[in-house]
Amino acid sequence: MSTKTLDRLINSQIHRWEKEKKARERRDESLQRRSPIITISRQVGSGGGEIGALTAKKLKYPFLDRAIVESIAERASIRQTAVETLDERARGMMEEYLRAVMKMDDLSRSEYLRQLTEVLVVAAQHGRVVILGRGAGFLLRSFPLLRVRIVCPPKIRAERIALKNSMTMREAEEMVEVIDKERALFIRNNFFMDISDATNYDLIINSEMISASHASDAIVRMFRMLYLQDRDKER
C-alpha cells in the first residue's frame, strides 16, 4: 500500500468520525449504548485480510487493517485528531478504559501499546467498524464485539504464500512458521493470552475449503444475528 493511498484512507476514516460526532451532537444522542464492532485475528496465508475487507464491504463499515491502525498510532497529530472526534463524555470513558486496560493483567506499559490502545478504543467508541489484527479482540473485550479467528493448515498457507510471492515451498514454510511465532509472542507478551485458544473467539473459520466470500457471509450472518436484529426492530 502506497503512502498516498494510506494517507487517503486514514483521512477518510477521520472525516467519517468527525461527521459522526457532529451528527450525535445534533441529535443529542447518548453514548451509553455503544455500536458493535468486528475484530479479526488471522494466521498468515489464511486469507484473513481479504475476508475482513469483504466483511466490511458487505456491512458498509470501514475496514481498519494493520497498516492503518499502526500509522494512526505512530503519528501523534493524526492520533490527536482521532481522539477529538469523541465528545467530552466519550473521551472521559476512553481515559478510564485506558487506565483500566494498562493495569489489567500487568499489561505492558510501553508507549507504543498505549498509543495502539488509544486508537483502537476510539474506533470502538464509534463502533460499526471491522478491525484486522493488532490484538484488537483482546484489547477491546469489554466492548460489544464479534471476535473472529481465521485459520488454515500450515501446508495450504505455505502453498498460497509461495504462489503469491514467487517463493519456494521451503521459504514459504519458514515464513509461515516465523510469522505464526511472532504473532503468538505479541499476544502473549502484551496481553498474557494464547492466540490459539479457541475460547478467546466467538467464531473460528477454517479457510482451507471455503472461499473468502462465503467466509465473510458467515461472519456477517453471525454479526447480524448477535447485534443488529434488535436494533433493526427498534427503527
PDB file of C-alpha atoms in Angstrom:
ATOM      1  CA  MET A   1       0.000   0.000   0.000  1.00  0.00           C
ATOM      2  CA  SER A   2       1.475   3.362  -1.043  1.00  0.00           C
ATOM      3  CA  THR A   3       1.869   6.231   1.419  1.00  0.00           C
ATOM      4  CA  LYS A   4      -0.604   8.374  -0.545  1.00  0.00           C
ATOM      5  CA  THR A   5      -3.194   5.610  -0.527  1.00  0.00           C
ATOM      6  CA  LEU A   6      -2.687   5.043   3.193  1.00  0.00           C
ATOM      7  CA  ASP A   7      -2.999   8.770   3.928  1.00  0.00           C
ATOM      8  CA  ARG A   8      -6.182   8.938   1.870  1.00  0.00           C
ATOM      9  CA  LEU A   9      -7.720   6.020   3.774  1.00  0.00           C
ATOM     10  CA  ILE A  10      -6.757   7.494   7.141  1.00  0.00           C
ATOM     11  CA  ASN A  11      -8.113  10.939   6.261  1.00  0.00           C
ATOM     12  CA  SER A  12     -11.343   9.352   5.041  1.00  0.00           C
ATOM     13  CA  GLN A  13     -11.755   7.493   8.336  1.00  0.00           C
ATOM     14  CA  ILE A  14     -11.030  10.589  10.455  1.00  0.00           C
ATOM     15  CA  HIS A  15     -13.511  12.590   8.361  1.00  0.00           C
ATOM     16  CA  ARG A  16     -16.148   9.913   8.939  1.00  0.00           C
ATOM     17  CA  TRP A  17     -15.625  10.036  12.699  1.00  0.00           C
ATOM     18  CA  GLU A  18     -15.835  13.834  12.675  1.00  0.00           C
ATOM     19  CA  LYS A  19     -19.147  13.688  10.783  1.00  0.00           C
ATOM     20  CA  GLU A  20     -20.498  11.133  13.251  1.00  0.00           C
ATOM     21  CA  LYS A  21     -19.579  13.387  16.161  1.00  0.00           C
ATOM     22  CA  LYS A  22     -21.445  16.327  14.631  1.00  0.00           C
ATOM     23  CA  ALA A  23     -24.454  14.106  13.913  1.00  0.00           C
ATOM     24  CA  ARG A  24     -24.511  12.913  17.534  1.00  0.00           C
ATOM     25  CA  GLU A  25     -24.310  16.483  18.793  1.00  0.00           C
ATOM     26  CA  ARG A  26     -27.290  17.471  16.634  1.00  0.00           C
ATOM     27  CA  ARG A  27     -29.307  14.541  17.917  1.00  0.00           C
ATOM     28  CA  ASP A  28     -28.004  14.932  21.484  1.00  0.00           C
ATOM     29  CA  GLU A  29     -27.584  11.170  21.431  1.00  0.00           C
ATOM     30  CA  SER A  30     -26.285   9.322  24.485  1.00  0.00           C
ATOM     31  CA  LEU A  31     -23.114   7.252  24.015  1.00  0.00           C
ATOM     32  CA  GLN A  32     -24.093   4.805  26.720  1.00  0.00           C
ATOM     33  CA  ARG A  33     -25.099   2.252  24.141  1.00  0.00           C
ATOM     34  CA  ARG A  34     -22.048   1.505  22.038  1.00  0.00           C
ATOM     35  CA  SER A  35     -22.322   0.254  18.483  1.00  0.00           C
ATOM     36  CA  PRO A  36     -20.811  -3.212  17.971  1.00  0.00           C
ATOM     37  CA  ILE A  37     -17.611  -3.945  16.054  1.00  0.00           C
ATOM     38  CA  ILE A  38     -15.880  -6.937  14.472  1.00  0.00           C
ATOM     39  CA  THR A  39     -12.283  -7.904  15.225  1.00  0.00           C
ATOM     40  CA  ILE A  40     -10.454 -10.379  13.024  1.00  0.00           C
ATOM     41  CA  SER A  41      -7.409 -12.358  14.059  1.00  0.00           C
ATOM     42  CA  ARG A  42      -5.813 -14.438  11.337  1.00  0.00           C
ATOM     43  CA  GLN A  43      -2.971 -16.789  10.569  1.00  0.00           C
ATOM     44  CA  VAL A  44      -0.619 -15.641   7.829  1.00  0.00           C
ATOM     45  CA  GLY A  45      -1.705 -17.053   4.478  1.00  0.00           C
ATOM     46  CA  SER A  46      -5.221 -17.809   5.715  1.00  0.00           C
ATOM     47  CA  GLY A  47      -6.809 -15.032   3.657  1.00  0.00           C
ATOM     48  CA  GLY A  48      -7.963 -13.186   6.757  1.00  0.00           C
ATOM     49  CA  GLY A  49      -7.207  -9.780   5.280  1.00  0.00           C
ATOM     50  CA  GLU A  50      -9.360 -10.406   2.221  1.00  0.00           C
ATOM     51  CA  ILE A  51     -12.125 -11.909   4.353  1.00  0.00           C
ATOM     52  CA  GLY A  52     -12.058  -8.889   6.675  1.00  0.00           C
ATOM     53  CA  ALA A  53     -12.202  -6.436   3.768  1.00  0.00           C
ATOM     54  CA  LEU A  54     -15.158  -8.275   2.203  1.00  0.00           C
ATOM     55  CA  THR A  55     -16.959  -8.388   5.552  1.00  0.00           C
ATOM     56  CA  ALA A  56     -16.568  -4.629   5.946  1.00  0.00           C
ATOM     57  CA  LYS A  57     -17.750  -4.043   2.382  1.00  0.00           C
ATOM     58  CA  LYS A  58     -20.895  -6.140   2.870  1.00  0.00           C
ATOM     59  CA  LEU A  59     -21.753  -4.321   6.097  1.00  0.00           C
ATOM     60  CA  LYS A  60     -20.734  -0.946   4.593  1.00  0.00           C
ATOM     61  CA  TYR A  61     -18.330  -0.472   7.508  1.00  0.00           C
ATOM     62  CA  PRO A  62     -14.801   0.971   7.401  1.00  0.00           C
ATOM     63  CA  PHE A  63     -12.010  -1.620   7.380  1.00  0.00           C
ATOM     64  CA  LEU A  64      -9.066  -0.819   9.643  1.00  0.00           C
ATOM     65  CA  ASP A  65      -6.195  -3.071   8.717  1.00  0.00           C
ATOM     66  CA  ARG A  66      -2.819  -3.264  10.433  1.00  0.00           C
ATOM     67  CA  ALA A  67      -1.243  -0.524   8.288  1.00  0.00           C
ATOM     68  CA  ILE A  68      -3.998   1.999   9.050  1.00  0.00           C
ATOM     69  CA  VAL A  69      -4.121   1.282  12.779  1.00  0.00           C
ATOM     70  CA  GLU A  70      -0.350   1.395  13.191  1.00  0.00           C
ATOM     71  CA  SER A  71       0.005   4.558  11.125  1.00  0.00           C
ATOM     72  CA  ILE A  72      -2.553   6.390  13.262  1.00  0.00           C
ATOM     73  CA  ALA A  73      -0.912   5.082  16.434  1.00  0.00           C
ATOM     74  CA  GLU A  74       2.540   6.250  15.365  1.00  0.00           C
ATOM     75  CA  ARG A  75       1.551   9.723  14.117  1.00  0.00           C
ATOM     76  CA  ALA A  76       0.752  11.960  17.062  1.00  0.00           C
ATOM     77  CA  SER A  77      -1.124  14.677  15.164  1.00  0.00           C
ATOM     78  CA  ILE A  78      -3.446  12.195  13.462  1.00  0.00           C
ATOM     79  CA  ARG A  79      -3.965  10.295  16.695  1.00  0.00           C
ATOM     80  CA  GLN A  80      -4.939  13.504  18.482  1.00  0.00           C
ATOM     81  CA  THR A  81      -7.377  14.367  15.692  1.00  0.00           C
ATOM     82  CA  ALA A  82      -8.929  10.923  16.045  1.00  0.00           C
ATOM     83  CA  VAL A  83      -9.366  11.406  19.798  1.00  0.00           C
ATOM     84  CA  GLU A  84     -11.001  14.779  19.168  1.00  0.00           C
ATOM     85  CA  THR A  85     -13.751  13.094  17.176  1.00  0.00           C
ATOM     86  CA  LEU A  86     -15.130  11.937  20.541  1.00  0.00           C
ATOM     87  CA  ASP A  87     -17.180  14.255  22.722  1.00  0.00           C
ATOM     88  CA  GLU A  88     -16.072  15.068  26.280  1.00  0.00           C
ATOM     89  CA  ARG A  89     -18.040  12.248  27.868  1.00  0.00           C
ATOM     90  CA  ALA A  90     -16.678   9.662  25.455  1.00  0.00           C
ATOM     91  CA  ARG A  91     -13.126  10.937  25.956  1.00  0.00           C
ATOM     92  CA  GLY A  92     -13.560  10.544  29.700  1.00  0.00           C
ATOM     93  CA  MET A  93     -14.776   6.990  29.182  1.00  0.00           C
ATOM     94  CA  MET A  94     -11.779   6.355  26.930  1.00  0.00           C
ATOM     95  CA  GLU A  95      -9.314   7.581  29.555  1.00  0.00           C
ATOM     96  CA  GLU A  96     -10.956   5.398  32.200  1.00  0.00           C
ATOM     97  CA  TYR A  97     -10.744   2.416  29.880  1.00  0.00           C
ATOM     98  CA  LEU A  98      -7.098   3.118  29.080  1.00  0.00           C
ATOM     99  CA  ARG A  99      -6.209   3.289  32.767  1.00  0.00           C
ATOM    100  CA  ALA A 100      -8.055   0.056  33.462  1.00  0.00           C
ATOM    101  CA  VAL A 101      -6.549  -1.780  30.495  1.00  0.00           C
ATOM    102  CA  MET A 102      -2.995  -0.681  31.218  1.00  0.00           C
ATOM    103  CA  LYS A 103      -3.339  -2.195  34.698  1.00  0.00           C
ATOM    104  CA  MET A 104      -5.195  -5.286  33.585  1.00  0.00           C
ATOM    105  CA  ASP A 105      -3.165  -8.470  33.891  1.00  0.00           C
ATOM    106  CA  ASP A 106       0.004  -6.368  34.222  1.00  0.00           C
ATOM    107  CA  LEU A 107      -0.389  -5.343  30.595  1.00  0.00           C
ATOM    108  CA  SER A 108       2.789  -3.957  29.078  1.00  0.00           C
ATOM    109  CA  ARG A 109       3.073  -0.229  29.741  1.00  0.00           C
ATOM    110  CA  SER A 110       5.071   0.603  26.625  1.00  0.00           C
ATOM    111  CA  GLU A 111       4.232   3.921  24.989  1.00  0.00           C
ATOM    112  CA  TYR A 112       3.557   2.203  21.680  1.00  0.00           C
ATOM    113  CA  LEU A 113       0.986  -0.103  23.274  1.00  0.00           C
ATOM    114  CA  ARG A 114      -0.734   2.851  24.907  1.00  0.00           C
ATOM    115  CA  GLN A 115      -0.912   4.616  21.548  1.00  0.00           C
ATOM    116  CA  LEU A 116      -2.220   1.488  19.863  1.00  0.00           C
ATOM    117  CA  THR A 117      -4.829   1.044  22.593  1.00  0.00           C
ATOM    118  CA  GLU A 118      -5.915   4.670  22.258  1.00  0.00           C
ATOM    119  CA  VAL A 119      -6.541   4.287  18.532  1.00  0.00           C
ATOM    120  CA  LEU A 120      -8.465   1.036  18.948  1.00  0.00           C
ATOM    121  CA  VAL A 121     -10.602   2.458  21.756  1.00  0.00           C
ATOM    122  CA  VAL A 122     -11.501   5.489  19.621  1.00  0.00           C
ATOM    123  CA  ALA A 123     -12.603   3.110  16.853  1.00  0.00           C
ATOM    124  CA  ALA A 124     -14.570   1.000  19.334  1.00  0.00           C
ATOM    125  CA  GLN A 125     -16.275   4.068  20.816  1.00  0.00           C
ATOM    126  CA  HIS A 126     -17.549   4.999  17.369  1.00  0.00           C
ATOM    127  CA  GLY A 127     -18.443   1.384  16.577  1.00  0.00           C
ATOM    128  CA  ARG A 128     -19.524  -0.039  13.210  1.00  0.00           C
ATOM    129  CA  VAL A 129     -16.027  -0.966  12.084  1.00  0.00           C
ATOM    130  CA  VAL A 130     -14.048  -4.085  11.177  1.00  0.00           C
ATOM    131  CA  ILE A 131     -10.555  -4.206  12.712  1.00  0.00           C
ATOM    132  CA  LEU A 132      -7.853  -6.587  11.489  1.00  0.00           C
ATOM    133  CA  GLY A 133      -5.140  -7.828  13.853  1.00  0.00           C
ATOM    134  CA  ARG A 134      -3.092  -5.870  16.436  1.00  0.00           C
ATOM    135  CA  GLY A 135      -4.736  -7.761  19.302  1.00  0.00           C
ATOM    136  CA  ALA A 136      -7.948  -5.757  18.952  1.00  0.00           C
ATOM    137  CA  GLY A 137     -10.080  -8.654  20.134  1.00  0.00           C
ATOM    138  CA  PHE A 138      -8.077  -8.836  23.357  1.00  0.00           C
ATOM    139  CA  LEU A 139      -7.808  -5.089  23.957  1.00  0.00           C
ATOM    140  CA  LEU A 140     -11.488  -4.378  23.348  1.00  0.00           C
ATOM    141  CA  ARG A 141     -13.077  -7.379  25.030  1.00  0.00           C
ATOM    142  CA  SER A 142     -15.336  -5.237  27.250  1.00  0.00           C
ATOM    143  CA  PHE A 143     -16.910  -3.625  24.161  1.00  0.00           C
ATOM    144  CA  PRO A 144     -19.760  -5.229  22.186  1.00  0.00           C
ATOM    145  CA  LEU A 145     -17.870  -7.124  19.504  1.00  0.00           C
ATOM    146  CA  LEU A 146     -17.680 -10.268  17.434  1.00  0.00           C
ATOM    147  CA  ARG A 147     -14.230 -11.830  17.761  1.00  0.00           C
ATOM    148  CA  VAL A 148     -13.307 -13.823  14.659  1.00  0.00           C
ATOM    149  CA  ARG A 149     -10.286 -16.050  14.043  1.00  0.00           C
ATOM    150  CA  ILE A 150      -9.326 -17.192  10.513  1.00  0.00           C
ATOM    151  CA  VAL A 151      -7.163 -20.329  10.384  1.00  0.00           C
ATOM    152  CA  CYS A 152      -5.890 -22.771   7.761  1.00  0.00           C
ATOM    153  CA  PRO A 153      -3.488 -25.763   7.745  1.00  0.00           C
ATOM    154  CA  PRO A 154       0.187 -24.669   7.542  1.00  0.00           C
ATOM    155  CA  LYS A 155       0.849 -26.528   4.279  1.00  0.00           C
ATOM    156  CA  ILE A 156      -2.046 -24.822   2.493  1.00  0.00           C
ATOM    157  CA  ARG A 157      -0.980 -21.421   3.803  1.00  0.00           C
ATOM    158  CA  ALA A 158       2.590 -22.017   2.647  1.00  0.00           C
ATOM    159  CA  GLU A 159       1.359 -23.023  -0.819  1.00  0.00           C
ATOM    160  CA  ARG A 160      -0.670 -19.828  -1.098  1.00  0.00           C
ATOM    161  CA  ILE A 161       2.238 -17.667   0.049  1.00  0.00           C
ATOM    162  CA  ALA A 162       4.699 -19.391  -2.310  1.00  0.00           C
ATOM    163  CA  LEU A 163       2.359 -18.839  -5.256  1.00  0.00           C
ATOM    164  CA  LYS A 164       1.602 -15.216  -4.399  1.00  0.00           C
ATOM    165  CA  ASN A 165       5.201 -14.204  -3.707  1.00  0.00           C
ATOM    166  CA  SER A 166       7.052 -16.440  -6.180  1.00  0.00           C
ATOM    167  CA  MET A 167       8.827 -18.241  -3.332  1.00  0.00           C
ATOM    168  CA  THR A 168       9.936 -21.832  -2.919  1.00  0.00           C
ATOM    169  CA  MET A 169       7.814 -24.017  -0.655  1.00  0.00           C
ATOM    170  CA  ARG A 170      10.652 -24.224   1.837  1.00  0.00           C
ATOM    171  CA  GLU A 171      10.897 -20.424   2.020  1.00  0.00           C
ATOM    172  CA  ALA A 172       7.135 -20.123   2.396  1.00  0.00           C
ATOM    173  CA  GLU A 173       7.010 -22.774   5.116  1.00  0.00           C
ATOM    174  CA  GLU A 174       9.736 -20.953   7.044  1.00  0.00           C
ATOM    175  CA  MET A 175       7.834 -17.676   6.641  1.00  0.00           C
ATOM    176  CA  VAL A 176       4.638 -19.253   7.998  1.00  0.00           C
ATOM    177  CA  GLU A 177       6.489 -20.664  10.996  1.00  0.00           C
ATOM    178  CA  VAL A 178       8.242 -17.378  11.810  1.00  0.00           C
ATOM    179  CA  ILE A 179       5.167 -15.140  11.488  1.00  0.00           C
ATOM    180  CA  ASP A 180       2.982 -17.564  13.465  1.00  0.00           C
ATOM    181  CA  LYS A 181       5.513 -17.426  16.297  1.00  0.00           C
ATOM    182  CA  GLU A 182       5.819 -13.624  16.116  1.00  0.00           C
ATOM    183  CA  ARG A 183       2.071 -13.088  16.328  1.00  0.00           C
ATOM    184  CA  ALA A 184       1.662 -15.556  19.166  1.00  0.00           C
ATOM    185  CA  LEU A 185       4.518 -13.854  21.014  1.00  0.00           C
ATOM    186  CA  PHE A 186       2.979 -10.387  20.514  1.00  0.00           C
ATOM    187  CA  ILE A 187      -0.291 -11.520  22.080  1.00  0.00           C
ATOM    188  CA  ARG A 188       1.383 -13.468  24.900  1.00  0.00           C
ATOM    189  CA  ASN A 189       3.831 -10.697  25.816  1.00  0.00           C
ATOM    190  CA  ASN A 190       1.330  -7.849  25.689  1.00  0.00           C
ATOM    191  CA  PHE A 191      -1.951  -9.447  26.757  1.00  0.00           C
ATOM    192  CA  PHE A 192      -0.846 -12.646  28.502  1.00  0.00           C
ATOM    193  CA  MET A 193      -3.243 -14.609  26.335  1.00  0.00           C
ATOM    194  CA  ASP A 194      -2.921 -17.564  23.964  1.00  0.00           C
ATOM    195  CA  ILE A 195      -3.690 -16.547  20.382  1.00  0.00           C
ATOM    196  CA  SER A 196      -4.590 -20.149  19.510  1.00  0.00           C
ATOM    197  CA  ASP A 197      -7.030 -20.666  22.417  1.00  0.00           C
ATOM    198  CA  ALA A 198     -10.453 -21.156  20.804  1.00  0.00           C
ATOM    199  CA  THR A 199     -12.236 -19.737  23.853  1.00  0.00           C
ATOM    200  CA  ASN A 200     -10.831 -16.291  23.007  1.00  0.00           C
ATOM    201  CA  TYR A 201     -13.038 -16.113  19.895  1.00  0.00           C
ATOM    202  CA  ASP A 202     -16.742 -16.172  19.064  1.00  0.00           C
ATOM    203  CA  LEU A 203     -16.277 -17.592  15.580  1.00  0.00           C
ATOM    204  CA  ILE A 204     -13.404 -19.583  14.062  1.00  0.00           C
ATOM    205  CA  ILE A 205     -13.311 -20.220  10.312  1.00  0.00           C
ATOM    206  CA  ASN A 206     -11.005 -22.679   8.543  1.00  0.00           C
ATOM    207  CA  SER A 207     -10.406 -21.122   5.123  1.00  0.00           C
ATOM    208  CA  GLU A 208      -8.979 -24.284   3.540  1.00  0.00           C
ATOM    209  CA  MET A 209     -12.250 -25.291   1.870  1.00  0.00           C
ATOM    210  CA  ILE A 210     -14.265 -22.075   1.984  1.00  0.00           C
ATOM    211  CA  SER A 211     -13.954 -19.024  -0.237  1.00  0.00           C
ATOM    212  CA  ALA A 212     -13.314 -15.548   1.156  1.00  0.00           C
ATOM    213  CA  SER A 213     -16.781 -14.500   0.017  1.00  0.00           C
ATOM    214  CA  HIS A 214     -18.525 -17.385   1.794  1.00  0.00           C
ATOM    215  CA  ALA A 215     -16.411 -16.852   4.916  1.00  0.00           C
ATOM    216  CA  SER A 216     -17.376 -13.180   5.022  1.00  0.00           C
ATOM    217  CA  ASP A 217     -21.030 -14.150   4.535  1.00  0.00           C
ATOM    218  CA  ALA A 218     -20.804 -16.369   7.628  1.00  0.00           C
ATOM    219  CA  ILE A 219     -19.300 -13.538   9.672  1.00  0.00           C
ATOM    220  CA  VAL A 220     -21.960 -11.067   8.524  1.00  0.00           C
ATOM    221  CA  ARG A 221     -24.783 -13.512   9.334  1.00  0.00           C
ATOM    222  CA  MET A 222     -23.475 -14.160  12.838  1.00  0.00           C
ATOM    223  CA  PHE A 223     -22.844 -10.464  13.453  1.00  0.00           C
ATOM    224  CA  ARG A 224     -26.369  -9.556  12.365  1.00  0.00           C
ATOM    225  CA  MET A 225     -27.836 -12.331  14.489  1.00  0.00           C
ATOM    226  CA  LEU A 226     -25.952 -11.222  17.614  1.00  0.00           C
ATOM    227  CA  TYR A 227     -26.123  -7.453  17.321  1.00  0.00           C
ATOM    228  CA  LEU A 228     -28.195  -5.996  14.506  1.00  0.00           C
ATOM    229  CA  GLN A 229     -31.590  -7.747  14.625  1.00  0.00           C
ATOM    230  CA  ASP A 230     -32.819  -5.982  17.768  1.00  0.00           C
ATOM    231  CA  ARG A 231     -31.588  -2.625  16.518  1.00  0.00           C
ATOM    232  CA  ASP A 232     -33.358  -3.113  13.194  1.00  0.00           C
ATOM    233  CA  LYS A 233     -36.623  -3.820  15.038  1.00  0.00           C
ATOM    234  CA  GLU A 234     -36.281  -0.588  17.028  1.00  0.00           C
ATOM    235  CA  ARG A 235     -36.123   1.530  13.863  1.00  0.00           C
TER     236      ARG A 235
END
